[in-house]
């Protein structure tokens, strides 16, 4: 199992915290967002992780070489990060999309139960991880689903029809990677693709083929968009630490010992 993490953006809404480093390297309780993600994935037995970099790429590369490379982490640079959105980051990394993989936003933190739930959720070629709440705001990536099948995904959907929000984690399996690669190739033919999110491609696919959703409502996760989100992330990283201590992941992670035995091998 491979995980591709989209971490090319600066995170301008987090300024001045991101004036000298990318969003994925912001500190939360002593570790960067990227380190928390890798620790969670390592605890689930995942040790093939590609980080798509852009802004501050050299600092991410330094962290990987110094510490995270031991856990199967490597980088893939998007030279167009400053003039494009994450659809282009996906397209630049399309050669990594062979075999089953998870596409993860670089600002999403989640407790280990989230990824375990996703991997056991459906056998669909493409599965979007979602979470429901009482009220949605303009910045949420909203989802309309029918019987678990994705109907629409986007920020501007009618609130009365919204059933959940995407957490920024999508599972591609079986024919899913090929479907996504082909859709990306088609999307980038449009000059406006540089301004689009990759989830617009998922929305297009869902109009022609079955894309399923997997609800992780009730489990801990958060998205780091604004300074206030750093506080909201604390319960999530606490859950990661609790799981790590219970399964012996924390000590091994900090001691550079990869835990194949404490999570299902992926």
PDB file of C-alpha atoms in Angstrom:
ATOM      1  CA  UNK A   1       0.000   0.000   0.000  1.00  0.00           C
ATOM      2  CA  UNK A   2       1.257   3.435  -0.971  1.00  0.00           C
ATOM      3  CA  UNK A   3       0.187   6.818   0.374  1.00  0.00           C
ATOM      4  CA  UNK A   4       0.674  10.009  -1.656  1.00  0.00           C
ATOM      5  CA  UNK A   5       0.597  13.153   0.484  1.00  0.00           C
ATOM      6  CA  UNK A   6      -0.081  16.489  -1.233  1.00  0.00           C
ATOM      7  CA  UNK A   7       2.150  18.994   0.587  1.00  0.00           C
ATOM      8  CA  UNK A   8       3.206  21.463  -2.097  1.00  0.00           C
ATOM      9  CA  UNK A   9       1.346  24.492  -0.758  1.00  0.00           C
ATOM     10  CA  UNK A  10       2.589  27.232   1.531  1.00  0.00           C
ATOM     11  CA  UNK A  11      -0.570  27.609   3.562  1.00  0.00           C
ATOM     12  CA  UNK A  12      -0.948  31.382   3.276  1.00  0.00           C
ATOM     13  CA  UNK A  13      -3.911  31.446   5.647  1.00  0.00           C
ATOM     14  CA  UNK A  14      -1.492  30.337   8.360  1.00  0.00           C
ATOM     15  CA  UNK A  15       0.883  33.277   7.923  1.00  0.00           C
ATOM     16  CA  UNK A  16       3.151  34.284   9.603  1.00  0.00           C
ATOM     17  CA  UNK A  17       3.627  30.657  10.729  1.00  0.00           C
ATOM     18  CA  UNK A  18       4.349  29.637   7.139  1.00  0.00           C
ATOM     19  CA  UNK A  19       6.523  32.578   6.131  1.00  0.00           C
ATOM     20  CA  UNK A  20       9.663  30.417   6.274  1.00  0.00           C
ATOM     21  CA  UNK A  21       8.356  26.865   6.077  1.00  0.00           C
ATOM     22  CA  UNK A  22       5.485  25.014   4.398  1.00  0.00           C
ATOM     23  CA  UNK A  23       2.257  24.155   6.152  1.00  0.00           C
ATOM     24  CA  UNK A  24       3.237  20.494   6.524  1.00  0.00           C
ATOM     25  CA  UNK A  25       6.150  21.473   8.788  1.00  0.00           C
ATOM     26  CA  UNK A  26       4.122  23.530  11.268  1.00  0.00           C
ATOM     27  CA  UNK A  27       4.687  22.292  14.805  1.00  0.00           C
ATOM     28  CA  UNK A  28       1.896  20.727  16.856  1.00  0.00           C
ATOM     29  CA  UNK A  29       2.864  19.491  20.311  1.00  0.00           C
ATOM     30  CA  UNK A  30       6.501  18.978  19.378  1.00  0.00           C
ATOM     31  CA  UNK A  31       6.133  17.370  15.948  1.00  0.00           C
ATOM     32  CA  UNK A  32       5.351  18.673  12.496  1.00  0.00           C
ATOM     33  CA  UNK A  33       2.086  17.890  10.727  1.00  0.00           C
ATOM     34  CA  UNK A  34       4.015  15.624   8.357  1.00  0.00           C
ATOM     35  CA  UNK A  35       5.646  13.729  11.215  1.00  0.00           C
ATOM     36  CA  UNK A  36       2.246  13.116  12.831  1.00  0.00           C
ATOM     37  CA  UNK A  37       0.949  11.805   9.514  1.00  0.00           C
ATOM     38  CA  UNK A  38       3.911   9.492   9.030  1.00  0.00           C
ATOM     39  CA  UNK A  39       3.664   8.205  12.601  1.00  0.00           C
ATOM     40  CA  UNK A  40       0.005   7.357  12.062  1.00  0.00           C
ATOM     41  CA  UNK A  41       0.680   5.638   8.751  1.00  0.00           C
ATOM     42  CA  UNK A  42       3.672   3.726  10.118  1.00  0.00           C
ATOM     43  CA  UNK A  43       1.506   2.487  12.974  1.00  0.00           C
ATOM     44  CA  UNK A  44      -0.919   1.098  10.383  1.00  0.00           C
ATOM     45  CA  UNK A  45       1.908  -0.803   8.693  1.00  0.00           C
ATOM     46  CA  UNK A  46       2.196   1.577   5.732  1.00  0.00           C
ATOM     47  CA  UNK A  47       5.798   2.191   4.706  1.00  0.00           C
ATOM     48  CA  UNK A  48       5.644   3.512   1.152  1.00  0.00           C
ATOM     49  CA  UNK A  49       4.908   7.237   1.421  1.00  0.00           C
ATOM     50  CA  UNK A  50       5.397   9.840  -1.310  1.00  0.00           C
ATOM     51  CA  UNK A  51       5.264  13.507  -0.286  1.00  0.00           C
ATOM     52  CA  UNK A  52       4.550  15.897  -3.165  1.00  0.00           C
ATOM     53  CA  UNK A  53       6.504  19.046  -2.323  1.00  0.00           C
ATOM     54  CA  UNK A  54       6.639  22.608  -3.624  1.00  0.00           C
ATOM     55  CA  UNK A  55       7.007  25.611  -1.314  1.00  0.00           C
ATOM     56  CA  UNK A  56       9.883  24.982   1.094  1.00  0.00           C
ATOM     57  CA  UNK A  57      10.696  21.698  -0.623  1.00  0.00           C
ATOM     58  CA  UNK A  58      14.299  21.749   0.587  1.00  0.00           C
ATOM     59  CA  UNK A  59      13.159  21.824   4.221  1.00  0.00           C
ATOM     60  CA  UNK A  60      10.837  18.882   3.698  1.00  0.00           C
ATOM     61  CA  UNK A  61      13.632  17.013   1.938  1.00  0.00           C
ATOM     62  CA  UNK A  62      15.962  17.734   4.847  1.00  0.00           C
ATOM     63  CA  UNK A  63      13.456  16.250   7.303  1.00  0.00           C
ATOM     64  CA  UNK A  64      13.010  13.179   5.123  1.00  0.00           C
ATOM     65  CA  UNK A  65      16.759  12.615   4.823  1.00  0.00           C
ATOM     66  CA  UNK A  66      17.379  13.235   8.504  1.00  0.00           C
ATOM     67  CA  UNK A  67      14.515  11.279   9.955  1.00  0.00           C
ATOM     68  CA  UNK A  68      11.557  10.192   7.834  1.00  0.00           C
ATOM     69  CA  UNK A  69      13.351   8.379   5.029  1.00  0.00           C
ATOM     70  CA  UNK A  70      13.733   5.445   7.381  1.00  0.00           C
ATOM     71  CA  UNK A  71       9.976   4.978   7.248  1.00  0.00           C
ATOM     72  CA  UNK A  72       9.785   4.630   3.497  1.00  0.00           C
ATOM     73  CA  UNK A  73       9.155   8.338   2.919  1.00  0.00           C
ATOM     74  CA  UNK A  74      10.400  10.023  -0.248  1.00  0.00           C
ATOM     75  CA  UNK A  75       9.581  13.260  -2.033  1.00  0.00           C
ATOM     76  CA  UNK A  76       8.320  14.239  -5.473  1.00  0.00           C
ATOM     77  CA  UNK A  77       8.791  17.907  -6.381  1.00  0.00           C
ATOM     78  CA  UNK A  78       6.114  19.917  -8.206  1.00  0.00           C
ATOM     79  CA  UNK A  79       7.976  22.805  -9.888  1.00  0.00           C
ATOM     80  CA  UNK A  80       4.680  24.535 -10.729  1.00  0.00           C
ATOM     81  CA  UNK A  81       3.471  24.757  -7.128  1.00  0.00           C
ATOM     82  CA  UNK A  82       3.476  28.578  -7.085  1.00  0.00           C
ATOM     83  CA  UNK A  83       1.188  28.930 -10.106  1.00  0.00           C
ATOM     84  CA  UNK A  84      -1.147  25.956  -9.755  1.00  0.00           C
ATOM     85  CA  UNK A  85      -3.512  24.179  -7.382  1.00  0.00           C
ATOM     86  CA  UNK A  86      -3.427  20.583  -6.198  1.00  0.00           C
ATOM     87  CA  UNK A  87      -4.829  19.045  -9.389  1.00  0.00           C
ATOM     88  CA  UNK A  88      -1.447  19.750 -10.980  1.00  0.00           C
ATOM     89  CA  UNK A  89       0.367  18.256  -7.981  1.00  0.00           C
ATOM     90  CA  UNK A  90      -1.619  15.070  -8.554  1.00  0.00           C
ATOM     91  CA  UNK A  91      -0.824  15.056 -12.243  1.00  0.00           C
ATOM     92  CA  UNK A  92       2.889  15.583 -11.595  1.00  0.00           C
ATOM     93  CA  UNK A  93       2.813  12.508  -9.340  1.00  0.00           C
ATOM     94  CA  UNK A  94       0.743  10.348 -11.702  1.00  0.00           C
ATOM     95  CA  UNK A  95       3.587   7.889 -12.296  1.00  0.00           C
ATOM     96  CA  UNK A  96       3.373   7.004  -8.589  1.00  0.00           C
ATOM     97  CA  UNK A  97      -0.292   6.041  -9.014  1.00  0.00           C
ATOM     98  CA  UNK A  98       0.201   2.410  -9.950  1.00  0.00           C
ATOM     99  CA  UNK A  99      -1.320  -0.203  -7.712  1.00  0.00           C
ATOM    100  CA  UNK A 100      -3.539   0.531  -4.728  1.00  0.00           C
ATOM    101  CA  UNK A 101      -2.867   3.846  -3.011  1.00  0.00           C
ATOM    102  CA  UNK A 102      -4.351   6.471  -0.727  1.00  0.00           C
ATOM    103  CA  UNK A 103      -4.280  10.152  -1.686  1.00  0.00           C
ATOM    104  CA  UNK A 104      -3.992  12.342   1.410  1.00  0.00           C
ATOM    105  CA  UNK A 105      -4.078  16.098   1.834  1.00  0.00           C
ATOM    106  CA  UNK A 106      -0.966  17.451   3.530  1.00  0.00           C
ATOM    107  CA  UNK A 107      -3.014  19.332   6.121  1.00  0.00           C
ATOM    108  CA  UNK A 108      -5.234  16.472   7.320  1.00  0.00           C
ATOM    109  CA  UNK A 109      -4.507  14.859  10.690  1.00  0.00           C
ATOM    110  CA  UNK A 110      -6.398  11.759  11.784  1.00  0.00           C
ATOM    111  CA  UNK A 111      -6.371   9.083  14.441  1.00  0.00           C
ATOM    112  CA  UNK A 112      -5.301   5.580  13.326  1.00  0.00           C
ATOM    113  CA  UNK A 113      -8.884   4.266  13.403  1.00  0.00           C
ATOM    114  CA  UNK A 114      -9.698   6.518  10.437  1.00  0.00           C
ATOM    115  CA  UNK A 115      -7.380   4.787   8.011  1.00  0.00           C
ATOM    116  CA  UNK A 116      -8.285   1.348   9.353  1.00  0.00           C
ATOM    117  CA  UNK A 117     -11.964   2.140   8.778  1.00  0.00           C
ATOM    118  CA  UNK A 118     -11.281   3.345   5.239  1.00  0.00           C
ATOM    119  CA  UNK A 119      -9.298   0.266   4.260  1.00  0.00           C
ATOM    120  CA  UNK A 120     -12.076  -2.019   5.515  1.00  0.00           C
ATOM    121  CA  UNK A 121     -14.977   0.100   4.242  1.00  0.00           C
ATOM    122  CA  UNK A 122     -15.737  -0.770   0.622  1.00  0.00           C
ATOM    123  CA  UNK A 123     -14.285  -2.670  -2.297  1.00  0.00           C
ATOM    124  CA  UNK A 124     -15.042   0.133  -4.746  1.00  0.00           C
ATOM    125  CA  UNK A 125     -12.313   1.320  -7.139  1.00  0.00           C
ATOM    126  CA  UNK A 126     -12.501   4.835  -5.645  1.00  0.00           C
ATOM    127  CA  UNK A 127     -13.650   5.655  -2.102  1.00  0.00           C
ATOM    128  CA  UNK A 128     -13.884   9.161  -0.633  1.00  0.00           C
ATOM    129  CA  UNK A 129     -13.542   9.416   3.154  1.00  0.00           C
ATOM    130  CA  UNK A 130     -16.242  11.652   4.631  1.00  0.00           C
ATOM    131  CA  UNK A 131     -17.481  12.926   7.976  1.00  0.00           C
ATOM    132  CA  UNK A 132     -20.872  14.395   8.885  1.00  0.00           C
ATOM    133  CA  UNK A 133     -21.676  17.294  11.196  1.00  0.00           C
ATOM    134  CA  UNK A 134     -24.622  19.546  11.991  1.00  0.00           C
ATOM    135  CA  UNK A 135     -23.527  22.653  10.108  1.00  0.00           C
ATOM    136  CA  UNK A 136     -21.210  23.255   7.143  1.00  0.00           C
ATOM    137  CA  UNK A 137     -19.353  26.436   6.229  1.00  0.00           C
ATOM    138  CA  UNK A 138     -18.227  27.895   2.926  1.00  0.00           C
ATOM    139  CA  UNK A 139     -14.738  26.391   3.176  1.00  0.00           C
ATOM    140  CA  UNK A 140     -15.873  22.786   3.697  1.00  0.00           C
ATOM    141  CA  UNK A 141     -15.451  20.398   0.762  1.00  0.00           C
ATOM    142  CA  UNK A 142     -19.052  19.262   0.781  1.00  0.00           C
ATOM    143  CA  UNK A 143     -20.423  15.928  -0.357  1.00  0.00           C
ATOM    144  CA  UNK A 144     -23.806  14.777  -1.598  1.00  0.00           C
ATOM    145  CA  UNK A 145     -24.199  11.011  -1.507  1.00  0.00           C
ATOM    146  CA  UNK A 146     -27.024   8.583  -2.178  1.00  0.00           C
ATOM    147  CA  UNK A 147     -26.884   5.207  -0.480  1.00  0.00           C
ATOM    148  CA  UNK A 148     -23.160   5.629   0.097  1.00  0.00           C
ATOM    149  CA  UNK A 149     -22.507   6.469  -3.549  1.00  0.00           C
ATOM    150  CA  UNK A 150     -20.940   9.853  -4.296  1.00  0.00           C
ATOM    151  CA  UNK A 151     -23.241  12.099  -6.321  1.00  0.00           C
ATOM    152  CA  UNK A 152     -21.456  15.459  -6.063  1.00  0.00           C
ATOM    153  CA  UNK A 153     -18.435  16.923  -4.304  1.00  0.00           C
ATOM    154  CA  UNK A 154     -17.474  20.602  -4.114  1.00  0.00           C
ATOM    155  CA  UNK A 155     -17.499  23.697  -1.940  1.00  0.00           C
ATOM    156  CA  UNK A 156     -20.549  25.338  -3.517  1.00  0.00           C
ATOM    157  CA  UNK A 157     -23.195  22.639  -3.154  1.00  0.00           C
ATOM    158  CA  UNK A 158     -26.676  23.515  -1.809  1.00  0.00           C
ATOM    159  CA  UNK A 159     -26.517  23.134   1.965  1.00  0.00           C
ATOM    160  CA  UNK A 160     -29.896  21.454   2.154  1.00  0.00           C
ATOM    161  CA  UNK A 161     -28.626  18.548   0.083  1.00  0.00           C
ATOM    162  CA  UNK A 162     -25.215  18.129   1.742  1.00  0.00           C
ATOM    163  CA  UNK A 163     -24.736  14.867   3.624  1.00  0.00           C
ATOM    164  CA  UNK A 164     -21.087  15.129   4.700  1.00  0.00           C
ATOM    165  CA  UNK A 165     -17.707  16.731   3.998  1.00  0.00           C
ATOM    166  CA  UNK A 166     -14.571  15.224   2.521  1.00  0.00           C
ATOM    167  CA  UNK A 167     -11.690  14.930   4.998  1.00  0.00           C
ATOM    168  CA  UNK A 168      -9.048  14.893   2.249  1.00  0.00           C
ATOM    169  CA  UNK A 169      -8.349  11.155   2.074  1.00  0.00           C
ATOM    170  CA  UNK A 170      -9.255   9.003  -0.939  1.00  0.00           C
ATOM    171  CA  UNK A 171      -8.602   5.296  -1.478  1.00  0.00           C
ATOM    172  CA  UNK A 172      -7.890   4.033  -5.005  1.00  0.00           C
ATOM    173  CA  UNK A 173      -7.822   0.284  -5.586  1.00  0.00           C
ATOM    174  CA  UNK A 174      -8.176  -2.249  -8.389  1.00  0.00           C
ATOM    175  CA  UNK A 175      -9.015  -0.143 -11.482  1.00  0.00           C
ATOM    176  CA  UNK A 176      -9.253   3.085  -9.461  1.00  0.00           C
ATOM    177  CA  UNK A 177      -5.657   4.272 -10.045  1.00  0.00           C
ATOM    178  CA  UNK A 178      -5.994   3.878 -13.819  1.00  0.00           C
ATOM    179  CA  UNK A 179      -9.369   5.638 -13.835  1.00  0.00           C
ATOM    180  CA  UNK A 180      -7.899   8.550 -11.893  1.00  0.00           C
ATOM    181  CA  UNK A 181      -4.736   8.819 -14.016  1.00  0.00           C
ATOM    182  CA  UNK A 182      -6.770   8.889 -17.214  1.00  0.00           C
ATOM    183  CA  UNK A 183      -9.100  11.520 -15.775  1.00  0.00           C
ATOM    184  CA  UNK A 184      -6.123  13.652 -14.744  1.00  0.00           C
ATOM    185  CA  UNK A 185      -4.623  13.404 -18.225  1.00  0.00           C
ATOM    186  CA  UNK A 186      -7.931  14.571 -19.665  1.00  0.00           C
ATOM    187  CA  UNK A 187      -8.326  17.385 -17.125  1.00  0.00           C
ATOM    188  CA  UNK A 188      -4.922  18.962 -17.744  1.00  0.00           C
ATOM    189  CA  UNK A 189      -5.809  19.524 -21.401  1.00  0.00           C
ATOM    190  CA  UNK A 190      -7.889  22.433 -20.122  1.00  0.00           C
ATOM    191  CA  UNK A 191      -5.692  25.530 -19.481  1.00  0.00           C
ATOM    192  CA  UNK A 192      -7.856  26.304 -16.444  1.00  0.00           C
ATOM    193  CA  UNK A 193      -6.834  23.030 -14.789  1.00  0.00           C
ATOM    194  CA  UNK A 194      -4.003  24.817 -12.998  1.00  0.00           C
ATOM    195  CA  UNK A 195      -6.627  26.597 -10.898  1.00  0.00           C
ATOM    196  CA  UNK A 196      -8.638  23.486 -10.029  1.00  0.00           C
ATOM    197  CA  UNK A 197      -8.685  21.120  -7.069  1.00  0.00           C
ATOM    198  CA  UNK A 198      -8.174  17.435  -7.752  1.00  0.00           C
ATOM    199  CA  UNK A 199     -11.570  16.756  -6.178  1.00  0.00           C
ATOM    200  CA  UNK A 200     -13.144  18.385  -9.237  1.00  0.00           C
ATOM    201  CA  UNK A 201     -11.752  15.400 -11.150  1.00  0.00           C
ATOM    202  CA  UNK A 202     -13.304  13.019  -8.624  1.00  0.00           C
ATOM    203  CA  UNK A 203     -16.617  14.822  -9.124  1.00  0.00           C
ATOM    204  CA  UNK A 204     -16.352  14.333 -12.889  1.00  0.00           C
ATOM    205  CA  UNK A 205     -15.565  10.643 -12.480  1.00  0.00           C
ATOM    206  CA  UNK A 206     -18.574  10.228 -10.179  1.00  0.00           C
ATOM    207  CA  UNK A 207     -20.898  11.440 -12.950  1.00  0.00           C
ATOM    208  CA  UNK A 208     -19.861   8.500 -15.129  1.00  0.00           C
ATOM    209  CA  UNK A 209     -18.729   5.731 -12.780  1.00  0.00           C
ATOM    210  CA  UNK A 210     -19.351   4.500  -9.257  1.00  0.00           C
ATOM    211  CA  UNK A 211     -17.414   6.370  -6.585  1.00  0.00           C
ATOM    212  CA  UNK A 212     -18.270   5.363  -3.035  1.00  0.00           C
ATOM    213  CA  UNK A 213     -18.008   7.209   0.271  1.00  0.00           C
ATOM    214  CA  UNK A 214     -16.795   5.909   3.619  1.00  0.00           C
ATOM    215  CA  UNK A 215     -18.052   7.662   6.756  1.00  0.00           C
ATOM    216  CA  UNK A 216     -15.683   8.078   9.688  1.00  0.00           C
ATOM    217  CA  UNK A 217     -18.114  10.285  11.629  1.00  0.00           C
ATOM    218  CA  UNK A 218     -17.307  10.178  15.335  1.00  0.00           C
ATOM    219  CA  UNK A 219     -13.606   9.472  14.839  1.00  0.00           C
ATOM    220  CA  UNK A 220     -11.007  12.167  15.464  1.00  0.00           C
ATOM    221  CA  UNK A 221      -9.618  14.160  12.549  1.00  0.00           C
ATOM    222  CA  UNK A 222      -8.945  17.779  11.644  1.00  0.00           C
ATOM    223  CA  UNK A 223      -7.759  19.994   8.824  1.00  0.00           C
ATOM    224  CA  UNK A 224      -5.088  22.628   9.450  1.00  0.00           C
ATOM    225  CA  UNK A 225      -6.171  25.743   7.549  1.00  0.00           C
ATOM    226  CA  UNK A 226      -6.056  28.577  10.099  1.00  0.00           C
ATOM    227  CA  UNK A 227      -4.097  29.284  13.311  1.00  0.00           C
ATOM    228  CA  UNK A 228      -7.195  28.385  15.362  1.00  0.00           C
ATOM    229  CA  UNK A 229      -7.039  24.869  13.918  1.00  0.00           C
ATOM    230  CA  UNK A 230      -3.797  24.167  15.782  1.00  0.00           C
ATOM    231  CA  UNK A 231      -5.789  24.008  19.016  1.00  0.00           C
ATOM    232  CA  UNK A 232      -8.385  21.765  17.406  1.00  0.00           C
ATOM    233  CA  UNK A 233      -5.590  19.406  16.367  1.00  0.00           C
ATOM    234  CA  UNK A 234      -4.522  18.683  19.939  1.00  0.00           C
ATOM    235  CA  UNK A 235      -7.160  15.976  20.644  1.00  0.00           C
ATOM    236  CA  UNK A 236      -6.231  14.314  17.357  1.00  0.00           C
ATOM    237  CA  UNK A 237      -2.521  14.109  18.103  1.00  0.00           C
ATOM    238  CA  UNK A 238      -3.372  12.973  21.643  1.00  0.00           C
ATOM    239  CA  UNK A 239      -5.301  10.059  20.113  1.00  0.00           C
ATOM    240  CA  UNK A 240      -2.331   9.272  17.860  1.00  0.00           C
ATOM    241  CA  UNK A 241      -0.011   9.247  20.868  1.00  0.00           C
ATOM    242  CA  UNK A 242      -2.383   7.073  22.896  1.00  0.00           C
ATOM    243  CA  UNK A 243      -2.592   4.513  20.103  1.00  0.00           C
ATOM    244  CA  UNK A 244       1.184   4.633  19.661  1.00  0.00           C
ATOM    245  CA  UNK A 245       1.862   3.986  23.350  1.00  0.00           C
ATOM    246  CA  UNK A 246      -0.649   1.147  23.429  1.00  0.00           C
ATOM    247  CA  UNK A 247       0.946  -0.581  20.456  1.00  0.00           C
ATOM    248  CA  UNK A 248       4.566   0.332  21.128  1.00  0.00           C
ATOM    249  CA  UNK A 249       4.744   2.541  18.066  1.00  0.00           C
ATOM    250  CA  UNK A 250       5.778   5.775  19.775  1.00  0.00           C
ATOM    251  CA  UNK A 251       9.069   4.528  21.212  1.00  0.00           C
ATOM    252  CA  UNK A 252       9.957   2.664  18.052  1.00  0.00           C
ATOM    253  CA  UNK A 253       9.103   5.673  15.871  1.00  0.00           C
ATOM    254  CA  UNK A 254      11.296   8.003  17.885  1.00  0.00           C
ATOM    255  CA  UNK A 255      14.010   5.372  17.959  1.00  0.00           C
ATOM    256  CA  UNK A 256      13.919   4.865  14.188  1.00  0.00           C
ATOM    257  CA  UNK A 257      12.438   1.374  14.308  1.00  0.00           C
ATOM    258  CA  UNK A 258       9.790   0.718  11.663  1.00  0.00           C
ATOM    259  CA  UNK A 259       6.806  -1.137  13.078  1.00  0.00           C
ATOM    260  CA  UNK A 260       5.646  -3.723  10.581  1.00  0.00           C
ATOM    261  CA  UNK A 261       4.370  -5.891  13.414  1.00  0.00           C
ATOM    262  CA  UNK A 262       2.108  -3.352  15.102  1.00  0.00           C
ATOM    263  CA  UNK A 263      -0.112  -2.605  12.125  1.00  0.00           C
ATOM    264  CA  UNK A 264      -1.376  -4.675   9.254  1.00  0.00           C
ATOM    265  CA  UNK A 265       1.337  -4.838   6.612  1.00  0.00           C
ATOM    266  CA  UNK A 266       0.313  -2.762   3.618  1.00  0.00           C
TER     267      UNK A 266
END
